[in-house]
CSV table of C-alpha atoms in Angstrom, one decimal:
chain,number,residue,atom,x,y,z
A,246,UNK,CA,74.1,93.4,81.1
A,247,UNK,CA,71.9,90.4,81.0
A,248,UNK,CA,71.7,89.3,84.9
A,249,UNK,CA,69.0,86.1,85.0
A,250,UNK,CA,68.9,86.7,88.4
A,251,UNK,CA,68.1,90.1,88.8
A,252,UNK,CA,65.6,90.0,85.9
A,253,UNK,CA,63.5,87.1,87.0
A,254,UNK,CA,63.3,88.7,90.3
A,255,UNK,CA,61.5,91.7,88.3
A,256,UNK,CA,59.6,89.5,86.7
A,257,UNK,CA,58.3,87.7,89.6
A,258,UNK,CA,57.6,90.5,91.6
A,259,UNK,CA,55.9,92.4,88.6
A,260,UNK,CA,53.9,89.2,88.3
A,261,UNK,CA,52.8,89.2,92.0
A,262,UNK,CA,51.6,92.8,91.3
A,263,UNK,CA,49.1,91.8,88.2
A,264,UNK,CA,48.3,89.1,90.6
A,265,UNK,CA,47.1,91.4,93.5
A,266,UNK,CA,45.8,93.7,91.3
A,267,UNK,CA,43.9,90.6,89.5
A,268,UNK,CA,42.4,89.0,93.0
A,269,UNK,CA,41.3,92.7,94.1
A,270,UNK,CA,39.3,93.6,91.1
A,271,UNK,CA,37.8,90.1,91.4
A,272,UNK,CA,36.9,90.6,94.9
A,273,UNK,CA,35.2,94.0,93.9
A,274,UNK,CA,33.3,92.8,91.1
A,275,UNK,CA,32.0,90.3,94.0
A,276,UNK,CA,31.2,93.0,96.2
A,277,UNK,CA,28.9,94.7,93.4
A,278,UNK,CA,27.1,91.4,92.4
A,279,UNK,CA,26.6,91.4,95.4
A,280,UNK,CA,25.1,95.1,96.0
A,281,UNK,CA,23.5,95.0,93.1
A,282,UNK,CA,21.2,91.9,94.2
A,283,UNK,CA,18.7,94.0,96.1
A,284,UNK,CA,16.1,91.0,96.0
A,285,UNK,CA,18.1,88.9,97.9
A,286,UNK,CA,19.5,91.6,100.1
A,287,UNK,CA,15.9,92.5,101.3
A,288,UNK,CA,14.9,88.8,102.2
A,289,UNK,CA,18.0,88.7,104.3
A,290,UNK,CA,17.8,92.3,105.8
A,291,UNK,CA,21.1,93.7,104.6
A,292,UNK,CA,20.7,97.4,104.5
A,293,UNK,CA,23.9,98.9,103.1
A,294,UNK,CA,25.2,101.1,105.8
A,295,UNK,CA,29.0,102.0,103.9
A,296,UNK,CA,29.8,101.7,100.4
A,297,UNK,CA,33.8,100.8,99.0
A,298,UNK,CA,35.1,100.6,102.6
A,299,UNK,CA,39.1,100.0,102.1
A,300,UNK,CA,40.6,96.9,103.5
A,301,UNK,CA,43.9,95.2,103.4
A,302,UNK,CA,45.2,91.7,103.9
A,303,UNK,CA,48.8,90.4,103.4
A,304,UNK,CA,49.3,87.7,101.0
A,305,UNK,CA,51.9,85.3,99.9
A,306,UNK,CA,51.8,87.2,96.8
A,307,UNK,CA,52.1,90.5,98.6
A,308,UNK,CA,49.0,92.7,100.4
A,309,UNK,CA,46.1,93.0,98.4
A,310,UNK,CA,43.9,96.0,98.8
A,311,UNK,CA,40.2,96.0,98.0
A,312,UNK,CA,37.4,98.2,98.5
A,313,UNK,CA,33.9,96.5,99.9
A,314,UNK,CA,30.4,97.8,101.6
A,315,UNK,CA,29.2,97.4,105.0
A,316,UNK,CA,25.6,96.5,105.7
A,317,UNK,CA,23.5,96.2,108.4
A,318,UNK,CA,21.6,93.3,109.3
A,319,UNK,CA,18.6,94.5,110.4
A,320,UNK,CA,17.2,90.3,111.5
A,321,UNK,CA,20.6,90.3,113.4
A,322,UNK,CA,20.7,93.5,114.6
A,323,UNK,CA,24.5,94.2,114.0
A,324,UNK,CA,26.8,95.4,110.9
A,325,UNK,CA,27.9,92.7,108.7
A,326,UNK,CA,30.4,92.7,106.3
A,327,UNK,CA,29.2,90.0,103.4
A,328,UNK,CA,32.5,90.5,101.6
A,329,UNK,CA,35.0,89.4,104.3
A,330,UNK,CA,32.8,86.7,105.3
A,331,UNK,CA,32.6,84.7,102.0
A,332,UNK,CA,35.8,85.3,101.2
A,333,UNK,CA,37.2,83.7,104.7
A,334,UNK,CA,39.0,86.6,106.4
A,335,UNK,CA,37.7,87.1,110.1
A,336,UNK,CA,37.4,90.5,111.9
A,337,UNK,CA,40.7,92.5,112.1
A,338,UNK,CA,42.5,90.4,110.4
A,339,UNK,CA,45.9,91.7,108.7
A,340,UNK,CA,47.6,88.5,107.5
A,341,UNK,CA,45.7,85.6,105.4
A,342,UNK,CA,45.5,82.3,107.0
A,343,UNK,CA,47.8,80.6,104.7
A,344,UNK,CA,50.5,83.4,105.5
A,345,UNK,CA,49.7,82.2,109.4
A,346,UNK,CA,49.9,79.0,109.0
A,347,UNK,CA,53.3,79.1,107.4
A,348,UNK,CA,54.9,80.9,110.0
A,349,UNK,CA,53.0,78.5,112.5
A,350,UNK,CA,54.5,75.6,110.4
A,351,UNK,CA,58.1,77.4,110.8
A,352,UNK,CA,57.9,78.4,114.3
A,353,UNK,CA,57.9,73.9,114.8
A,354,UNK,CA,61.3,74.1,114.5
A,355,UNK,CA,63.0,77.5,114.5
A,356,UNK,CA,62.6,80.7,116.6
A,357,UNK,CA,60.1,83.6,115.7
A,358,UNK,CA,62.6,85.5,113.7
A,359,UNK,CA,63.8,82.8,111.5
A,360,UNK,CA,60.3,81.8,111.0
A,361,UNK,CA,59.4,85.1,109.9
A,362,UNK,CA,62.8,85.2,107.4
A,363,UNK,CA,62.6,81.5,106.2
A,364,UNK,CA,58.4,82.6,105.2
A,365,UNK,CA,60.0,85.5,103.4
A,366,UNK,CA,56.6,88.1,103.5
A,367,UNK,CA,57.7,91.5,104.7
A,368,UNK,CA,55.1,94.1,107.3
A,369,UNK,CA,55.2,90.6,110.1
A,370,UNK,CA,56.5,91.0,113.1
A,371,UNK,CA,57.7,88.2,116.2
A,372,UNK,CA,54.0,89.2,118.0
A,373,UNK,CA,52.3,88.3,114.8
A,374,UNK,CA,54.1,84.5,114.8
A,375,UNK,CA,53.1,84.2,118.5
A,376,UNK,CA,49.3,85.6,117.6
A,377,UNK,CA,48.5,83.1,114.7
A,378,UNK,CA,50.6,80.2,117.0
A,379,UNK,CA,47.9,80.9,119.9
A,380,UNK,CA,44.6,81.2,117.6
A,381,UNK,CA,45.8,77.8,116.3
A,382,UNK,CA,43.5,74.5,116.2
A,383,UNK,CA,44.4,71.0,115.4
A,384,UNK,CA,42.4,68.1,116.2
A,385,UNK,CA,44.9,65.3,117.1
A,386,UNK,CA,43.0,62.3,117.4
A,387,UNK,CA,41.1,63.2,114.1
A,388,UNK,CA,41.1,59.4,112.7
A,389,UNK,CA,40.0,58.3,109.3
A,390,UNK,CA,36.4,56.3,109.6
A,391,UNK,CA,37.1,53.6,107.4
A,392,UNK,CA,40.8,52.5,108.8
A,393,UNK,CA,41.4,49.6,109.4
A,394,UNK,CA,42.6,48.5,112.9
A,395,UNK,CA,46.5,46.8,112.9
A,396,UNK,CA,47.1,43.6,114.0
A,397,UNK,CA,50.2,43.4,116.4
A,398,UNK,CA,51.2,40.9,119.1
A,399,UNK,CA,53.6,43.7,120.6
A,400,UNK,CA,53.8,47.7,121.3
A,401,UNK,CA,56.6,49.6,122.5
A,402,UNK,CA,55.7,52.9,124.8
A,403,UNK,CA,58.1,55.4,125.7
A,404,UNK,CA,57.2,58.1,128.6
A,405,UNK,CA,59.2,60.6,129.7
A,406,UNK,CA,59.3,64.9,130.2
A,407,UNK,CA,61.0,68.0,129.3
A,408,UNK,CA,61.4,70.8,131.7
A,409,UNK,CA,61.7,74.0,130.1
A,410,UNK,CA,61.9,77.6,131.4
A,411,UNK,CA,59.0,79.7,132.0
A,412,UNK,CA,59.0,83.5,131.6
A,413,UNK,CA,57.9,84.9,135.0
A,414,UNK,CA,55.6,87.8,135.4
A,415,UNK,CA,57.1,91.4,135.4
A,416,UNK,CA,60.5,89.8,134.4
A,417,UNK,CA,61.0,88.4,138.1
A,418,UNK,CA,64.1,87.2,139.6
A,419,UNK,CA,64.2,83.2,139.7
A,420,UNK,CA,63.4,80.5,137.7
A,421,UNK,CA,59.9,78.3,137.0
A,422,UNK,CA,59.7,75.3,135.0
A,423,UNK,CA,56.8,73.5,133.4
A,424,UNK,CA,56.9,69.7,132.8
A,425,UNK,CA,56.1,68.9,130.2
A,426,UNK,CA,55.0,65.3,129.5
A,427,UNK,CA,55.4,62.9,125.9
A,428,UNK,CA,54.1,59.5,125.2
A,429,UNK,CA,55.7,57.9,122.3
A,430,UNK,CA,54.0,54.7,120.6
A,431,UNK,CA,56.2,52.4,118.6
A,432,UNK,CA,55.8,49.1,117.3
A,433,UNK,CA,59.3,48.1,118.0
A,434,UNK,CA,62.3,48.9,116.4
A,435,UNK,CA,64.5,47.9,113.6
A,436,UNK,CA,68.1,47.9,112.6
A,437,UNK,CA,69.2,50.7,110.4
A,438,UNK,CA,73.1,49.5,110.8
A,439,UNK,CA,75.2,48.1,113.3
A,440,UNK,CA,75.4,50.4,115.9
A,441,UNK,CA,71.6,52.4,115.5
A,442,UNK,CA,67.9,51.1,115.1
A,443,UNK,CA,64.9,53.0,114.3
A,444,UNK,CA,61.7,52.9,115.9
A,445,UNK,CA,58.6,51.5,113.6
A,446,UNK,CA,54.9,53.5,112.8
A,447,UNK,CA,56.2,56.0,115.6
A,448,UNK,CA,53.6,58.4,117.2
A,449,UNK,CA,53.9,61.3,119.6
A,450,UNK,CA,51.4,62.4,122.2
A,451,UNK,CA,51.2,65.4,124.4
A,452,UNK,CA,48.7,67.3,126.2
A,453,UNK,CA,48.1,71.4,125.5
A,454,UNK,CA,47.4,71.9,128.9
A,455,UNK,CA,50.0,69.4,130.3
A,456,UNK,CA,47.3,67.4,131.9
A,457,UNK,CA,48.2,63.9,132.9
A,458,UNK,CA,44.7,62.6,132.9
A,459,UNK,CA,44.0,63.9,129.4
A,460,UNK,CA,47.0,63.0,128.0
A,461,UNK,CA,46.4,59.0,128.9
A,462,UNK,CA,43.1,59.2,127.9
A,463,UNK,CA,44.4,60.4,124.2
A,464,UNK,CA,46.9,57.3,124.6
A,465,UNK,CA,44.0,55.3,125.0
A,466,UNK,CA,41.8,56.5,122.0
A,467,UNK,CA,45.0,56.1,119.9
A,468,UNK,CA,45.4,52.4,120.9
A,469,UNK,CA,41.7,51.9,120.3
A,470,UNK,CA,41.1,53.5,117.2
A,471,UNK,CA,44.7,52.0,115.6
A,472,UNK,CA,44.6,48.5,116.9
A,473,UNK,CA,42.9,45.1,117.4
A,474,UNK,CA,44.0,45.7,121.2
A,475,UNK,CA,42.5,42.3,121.8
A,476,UNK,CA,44.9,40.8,119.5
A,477,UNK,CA,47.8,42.2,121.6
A,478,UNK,CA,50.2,40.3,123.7
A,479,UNK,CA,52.2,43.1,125.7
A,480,UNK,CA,52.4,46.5,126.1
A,481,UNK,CA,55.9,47.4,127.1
A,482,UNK,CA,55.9,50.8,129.0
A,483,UNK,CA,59.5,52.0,129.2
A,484,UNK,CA,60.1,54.5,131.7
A,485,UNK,CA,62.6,55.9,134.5
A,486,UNK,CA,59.8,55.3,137.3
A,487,UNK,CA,57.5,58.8,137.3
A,488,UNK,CA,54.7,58.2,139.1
A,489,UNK,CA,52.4,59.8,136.2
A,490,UNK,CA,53.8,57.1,134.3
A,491,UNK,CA,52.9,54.3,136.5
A,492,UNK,CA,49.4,54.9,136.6
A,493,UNK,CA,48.9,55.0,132.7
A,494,UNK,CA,46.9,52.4,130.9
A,495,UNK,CA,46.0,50.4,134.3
A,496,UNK,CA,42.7,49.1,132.3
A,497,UNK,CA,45.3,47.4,129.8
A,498,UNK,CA,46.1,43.6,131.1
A,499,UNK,CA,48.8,43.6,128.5
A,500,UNK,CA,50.9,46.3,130.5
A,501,UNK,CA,54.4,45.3,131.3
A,502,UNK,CA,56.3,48.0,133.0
A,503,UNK,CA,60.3,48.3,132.1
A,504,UNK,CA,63.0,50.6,133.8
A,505,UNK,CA,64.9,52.5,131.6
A,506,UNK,CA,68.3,51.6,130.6
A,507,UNK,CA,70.0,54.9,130.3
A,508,UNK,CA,68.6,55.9,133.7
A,509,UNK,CA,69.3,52.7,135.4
A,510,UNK,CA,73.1,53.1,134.0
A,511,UNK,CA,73.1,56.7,135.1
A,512,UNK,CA,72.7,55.9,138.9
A,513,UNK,CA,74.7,52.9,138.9
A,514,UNK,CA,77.5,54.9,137.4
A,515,UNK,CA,76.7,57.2,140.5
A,516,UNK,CA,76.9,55.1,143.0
A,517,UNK,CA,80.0,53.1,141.8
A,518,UNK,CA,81.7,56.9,142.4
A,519,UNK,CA,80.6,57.0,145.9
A,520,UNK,CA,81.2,53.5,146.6
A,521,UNK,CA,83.3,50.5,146.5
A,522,UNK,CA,82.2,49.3,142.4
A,523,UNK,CA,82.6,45.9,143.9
A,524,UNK,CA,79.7,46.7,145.9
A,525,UNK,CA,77.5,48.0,143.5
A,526,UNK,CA,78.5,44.7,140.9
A,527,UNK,CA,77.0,42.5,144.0
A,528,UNK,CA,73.8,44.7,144.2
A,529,UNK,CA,73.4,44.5,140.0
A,530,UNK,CA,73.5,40.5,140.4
A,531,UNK,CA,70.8,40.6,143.3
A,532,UNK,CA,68.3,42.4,140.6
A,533,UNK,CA,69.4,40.4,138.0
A,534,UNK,CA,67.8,37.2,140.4
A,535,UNK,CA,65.2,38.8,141.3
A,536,UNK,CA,66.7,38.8,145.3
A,537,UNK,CA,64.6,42.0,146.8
A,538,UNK,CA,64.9,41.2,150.4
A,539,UNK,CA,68.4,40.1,149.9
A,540,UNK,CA,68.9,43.4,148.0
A,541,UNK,CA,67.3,45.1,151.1
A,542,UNK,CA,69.7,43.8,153.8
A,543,UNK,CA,72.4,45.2,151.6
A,544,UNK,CA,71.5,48.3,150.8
A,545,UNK,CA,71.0,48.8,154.3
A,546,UNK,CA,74.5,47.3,155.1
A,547,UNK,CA,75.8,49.9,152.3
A,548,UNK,CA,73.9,53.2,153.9
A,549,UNK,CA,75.4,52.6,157.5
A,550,UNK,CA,78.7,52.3,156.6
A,551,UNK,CA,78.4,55.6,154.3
A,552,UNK,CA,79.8,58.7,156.8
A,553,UNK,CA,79.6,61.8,154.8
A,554,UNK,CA,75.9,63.4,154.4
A,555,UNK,CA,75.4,64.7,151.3
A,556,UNK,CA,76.8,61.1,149.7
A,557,UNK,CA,74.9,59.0,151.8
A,558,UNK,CA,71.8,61.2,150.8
A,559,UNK,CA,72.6,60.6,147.2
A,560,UNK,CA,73.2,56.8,147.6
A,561,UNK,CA,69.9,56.7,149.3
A,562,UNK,CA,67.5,58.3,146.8
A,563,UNK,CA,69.1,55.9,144.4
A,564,UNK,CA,68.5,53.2,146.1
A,565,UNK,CA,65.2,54.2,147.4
A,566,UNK,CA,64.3,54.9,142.9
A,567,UNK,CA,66.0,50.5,142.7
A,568,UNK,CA,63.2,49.2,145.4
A,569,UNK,CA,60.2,51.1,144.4
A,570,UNK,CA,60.8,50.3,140.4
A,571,UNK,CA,61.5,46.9,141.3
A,572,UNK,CA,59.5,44.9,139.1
A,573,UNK,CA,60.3,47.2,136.2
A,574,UNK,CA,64.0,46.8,136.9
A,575,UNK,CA,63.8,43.5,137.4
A,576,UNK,CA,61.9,43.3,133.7
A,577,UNK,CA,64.9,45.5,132.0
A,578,UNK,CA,67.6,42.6,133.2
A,579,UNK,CA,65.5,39.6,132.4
A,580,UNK,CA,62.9,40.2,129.8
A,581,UNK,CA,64.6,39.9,126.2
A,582,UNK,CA,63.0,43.2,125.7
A,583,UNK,CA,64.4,46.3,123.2
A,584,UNK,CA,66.9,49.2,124.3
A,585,UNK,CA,64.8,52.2,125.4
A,586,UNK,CA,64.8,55.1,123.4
A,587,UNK,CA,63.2,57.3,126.2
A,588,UNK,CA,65.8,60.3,126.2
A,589,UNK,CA,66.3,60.4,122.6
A,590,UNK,CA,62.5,61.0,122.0
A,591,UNK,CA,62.3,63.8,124.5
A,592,UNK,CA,65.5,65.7,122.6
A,593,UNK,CA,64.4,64.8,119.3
A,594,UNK,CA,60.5,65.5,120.0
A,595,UNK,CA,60.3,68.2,122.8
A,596,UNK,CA,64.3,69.9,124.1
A,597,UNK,CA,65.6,70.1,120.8
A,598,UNK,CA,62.8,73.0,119.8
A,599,UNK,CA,62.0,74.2,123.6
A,600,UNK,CA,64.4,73.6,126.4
A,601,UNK,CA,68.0,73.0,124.9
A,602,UNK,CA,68.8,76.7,124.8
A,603,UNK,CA,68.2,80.1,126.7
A,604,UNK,CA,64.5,81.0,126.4
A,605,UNK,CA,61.5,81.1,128.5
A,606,UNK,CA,58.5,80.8,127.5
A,607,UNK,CA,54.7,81.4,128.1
A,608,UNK,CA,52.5,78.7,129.3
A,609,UNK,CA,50.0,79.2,126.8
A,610,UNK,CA,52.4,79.1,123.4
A,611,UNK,CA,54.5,76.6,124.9
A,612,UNK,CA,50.8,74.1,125.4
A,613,UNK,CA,49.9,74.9,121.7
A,614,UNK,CA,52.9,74.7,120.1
A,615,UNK,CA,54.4,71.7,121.4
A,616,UNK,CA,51.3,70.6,120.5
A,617,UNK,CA,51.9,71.4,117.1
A,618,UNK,CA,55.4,70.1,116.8
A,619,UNK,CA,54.3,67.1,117.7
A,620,UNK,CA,51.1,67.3,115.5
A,621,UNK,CA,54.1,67.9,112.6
A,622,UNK,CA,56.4,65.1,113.4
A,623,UNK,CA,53.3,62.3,113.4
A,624,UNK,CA,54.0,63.2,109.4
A,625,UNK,CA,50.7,66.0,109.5
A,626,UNK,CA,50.7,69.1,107.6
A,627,UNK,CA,50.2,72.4,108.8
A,628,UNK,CA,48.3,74.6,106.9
A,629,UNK,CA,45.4,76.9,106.8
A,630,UNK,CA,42.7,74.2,108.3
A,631,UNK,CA,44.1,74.7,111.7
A,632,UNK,CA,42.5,78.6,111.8
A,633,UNK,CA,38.7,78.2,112.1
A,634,UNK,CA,37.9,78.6,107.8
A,635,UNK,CA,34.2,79.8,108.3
A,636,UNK,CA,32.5,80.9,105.3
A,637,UNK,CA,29.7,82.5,104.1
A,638,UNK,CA,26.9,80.5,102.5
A,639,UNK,CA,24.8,83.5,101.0
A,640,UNK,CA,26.8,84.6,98.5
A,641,UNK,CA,28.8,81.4,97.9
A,642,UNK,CA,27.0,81.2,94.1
A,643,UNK,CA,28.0,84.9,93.3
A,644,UNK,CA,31.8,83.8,94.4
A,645,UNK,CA,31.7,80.5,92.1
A,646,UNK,CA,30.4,82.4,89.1
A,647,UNK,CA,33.5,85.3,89.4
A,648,UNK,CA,35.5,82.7,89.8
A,649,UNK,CA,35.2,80.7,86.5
A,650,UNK,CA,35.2,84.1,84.8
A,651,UNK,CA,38.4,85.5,85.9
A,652,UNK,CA,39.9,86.6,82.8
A,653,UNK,CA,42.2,89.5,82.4
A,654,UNK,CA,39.2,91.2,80.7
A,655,UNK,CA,38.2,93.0,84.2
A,656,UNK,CA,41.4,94.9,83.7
A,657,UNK,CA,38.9,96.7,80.2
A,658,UNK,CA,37.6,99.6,82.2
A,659,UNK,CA,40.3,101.8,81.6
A,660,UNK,CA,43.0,101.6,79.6
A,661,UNK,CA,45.8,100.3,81.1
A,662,UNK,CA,49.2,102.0,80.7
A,663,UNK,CA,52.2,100.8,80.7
A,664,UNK,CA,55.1,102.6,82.4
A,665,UNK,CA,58.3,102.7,79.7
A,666,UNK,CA,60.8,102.8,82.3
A,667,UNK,CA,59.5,99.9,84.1
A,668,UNK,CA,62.2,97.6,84.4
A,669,UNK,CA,60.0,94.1,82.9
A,670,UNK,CA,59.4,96.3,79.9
A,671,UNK,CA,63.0,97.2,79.2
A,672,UNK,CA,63.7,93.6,79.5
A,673,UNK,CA,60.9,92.2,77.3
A,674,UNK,CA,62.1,95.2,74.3
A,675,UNK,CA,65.5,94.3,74.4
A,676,UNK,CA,65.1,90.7,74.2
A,677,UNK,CA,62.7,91.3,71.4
A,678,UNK,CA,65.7,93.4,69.4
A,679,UNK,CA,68.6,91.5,70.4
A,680,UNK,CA,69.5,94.7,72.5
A,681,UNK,CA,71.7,94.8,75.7
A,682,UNK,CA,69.7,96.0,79.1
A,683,UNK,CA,71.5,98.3,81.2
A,684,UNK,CA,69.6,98.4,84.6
């Protein structure tokens, strides 16, 4: 019967074989252009050491097998394979970069073995997603030369971390955790419908190595390099108090510190279960006044009536976080200033991908690939340009000219023969006499 399905999969994967085959005697004409150059070969010292040396590489179209010579470079001192180089495959490498960064671009959002399915190339394995993930590159701060700097009065910063799991050595008892830090730059927020707003021109920042310094000073650049900083009137820093957090952008005069809401609800939903709500209400109306010594006298009042010692040691590291975020507090009652959104970036951004379920991971893949996430949700592609694409100058002409030749008449050196039970040429006969296929 005449299946569509079935036969276009024949089709295409009779197609990706022409293909292979195409690209490989392409690549071996190359490589005898290139032998067959002796003048230029001597002015560069190429010696051929190895002639029609085998070498695969998997493809999106399937693995393509080609046959080139080694030489020896004799001004070097060390063998050289011309071939590889021009063409842009690197030492020992099985899988083409575009095959890599696919699976890179996958393993963003799902785990290694859905990657791996969703990129749909058989021969990869979950230690070939975690090898192309670490030999990964993105520069993050790349910036076009000619933009031109915003104009804002107002920018919106959200700072907060993710803790996720780290796998311990030798599979150790225990657990470990990395913090993991984001900065997220809005310029506000709008409404989307009653109940939910979005944020505006939204960009995420973290650090590979998870270092605080770094990771400020890449804030920075970004404000620089995006805005007329001059031209802005605050920088609203929203936050639930971290001390990393506090010392970011202390050059910026525009800095206005603001507590977060959803923490500042969380612990005064905590203490109003471990004391009288009445109490707590009074405590909420001192802030709201801006009352910090009266707020003081009370808290204190509060803790010495509190008798049991784990809830008086809860109430007091709550009340300790009220005095030392004060200001910021303070700011969240009485500056007309947005909801923050600092919890929801960290899920959406960081836990969603690396913390909300059961895994551990290792510092190094977690650095570059929330890296990478994050790289992919400031709206960048990932594709081969994050693997270093070095290429060979020398032979760059011989490549060109093979290139606008490739015809199907390399395919003349022998006759090709085509195999009458092969399942495309059933297909194409019968259609041709109006004949049923039986497969």
């Amino acid at each position: 019967n005449f299946n569509l399905d079935k036969i276009s999969q024949l089709l295409f994967e009779d197609a990706k074989l022409v293909i292979s085959k195409l690209i490989a005697e392409c690549i071996e004409k190359m490589n005898i252009d290139i032998r067959e150059d002796k003048k230029r070969r001597k002015e560069s010292g190429l010696v051929i050491k190895e002639k029609n040396v085998k070498r695969k590489v998997l493809t999106h179209i399937g693995e393509i097998e080609f046959k080139r010579d080694i030489y020896y470079d004799q001004n070097e001192n060390k063998y050289v394979k011309p071939i590889d180089e021009t063409i842009g495959i690197e030492k020992y490498e099985r899988i083409s970069k575009s095959i890599k960064a696919s699976l890179v671009e996958m393993a963003t959002d799902h785990s290694y073995a859905k990657s791996m399915e969703l990129v749909g190339v058989s021969g990869i394995s979950r230690q070939s997603v975690r090898n192309a993930i670490l030999k990964s590159d993105i520069n993050t701060e790349k910036m076009s030369e000619n933009q031109k700097k915003k104009i804002v009065k107002e920018l919106h910063i959200y700072a907060d971390e993710d803790h996720v799991h780290l796998q311990r050595a030798g599979k150790a008892k225990g657990k470990k955790n990395q913090i993991v830090p984001l900065v997220t730059i809005t310029e506000g927020s709008k409404s989307i419908y009653k109940s939910r707003r979005e944020t505006i021109n939204t960009h995420h920042i973290v650090d590979e190595n998870f270092n605080i310094k770094s990771l400020w000073n890449k804030v920075d650049n970004y404000l620089q390099n995006t805005y007329d900083v001059a031209e802005i009137d605050k920088i609203y820093i929203h936050s639930d108090g971290g001390k990393w957090i506090q010392n970011g952008l202390e050059e910026y005069k525009q800095k206005v510190s603001v507590y977060d809401g959803f923490h500042m609800k969380k612990n005064l939903h905590t203490l109003k279960l471990a004391i009288n709500a009445n109490k707590v209400n009074k405590l909420e109306k001192l802030i709201k006044e801006n009352k910090k010594d009266e707020a003081k006298e009370f808290i204190y009042e509060i803790i010495n009536n509190i008798e049991d010692g784990a809830k008086k040691r809860r109430c007091l590291a709550i009340f300790m976080c009220i005095l030392n975020n004060w200001d910021a507090i303070v700011n969240r009652y009485t500056l007309n200033v947005l909801g923050s959104c600092t919890e929801g970036q960290i899920s959406h951004v960081l836990s969603e991908r690396f913390s909300r379920h059961p895994m551990g991971w290792s510092k190094q893949v977690l650095g570059k690939l929330s890296e990478l996430r994050v790289y992919k949700k400031n709206g960048n592609k990932i594709d081969s340009s994050i693997f270093d694409n070095k290429e060979c100058e020398e032979y760059k002409d011989i490549v060109d000219r093979n290139i606008d030749k490739l015809n199907m008449s390399i395919f003349d050196k022998e006759n090709f023969i085509f195999d009458e039970s092969a399942p495309a040429l059933k297909v194409v006969k019968s259609i041709g006499k109006k004949k049923e296929v039986e497969f």
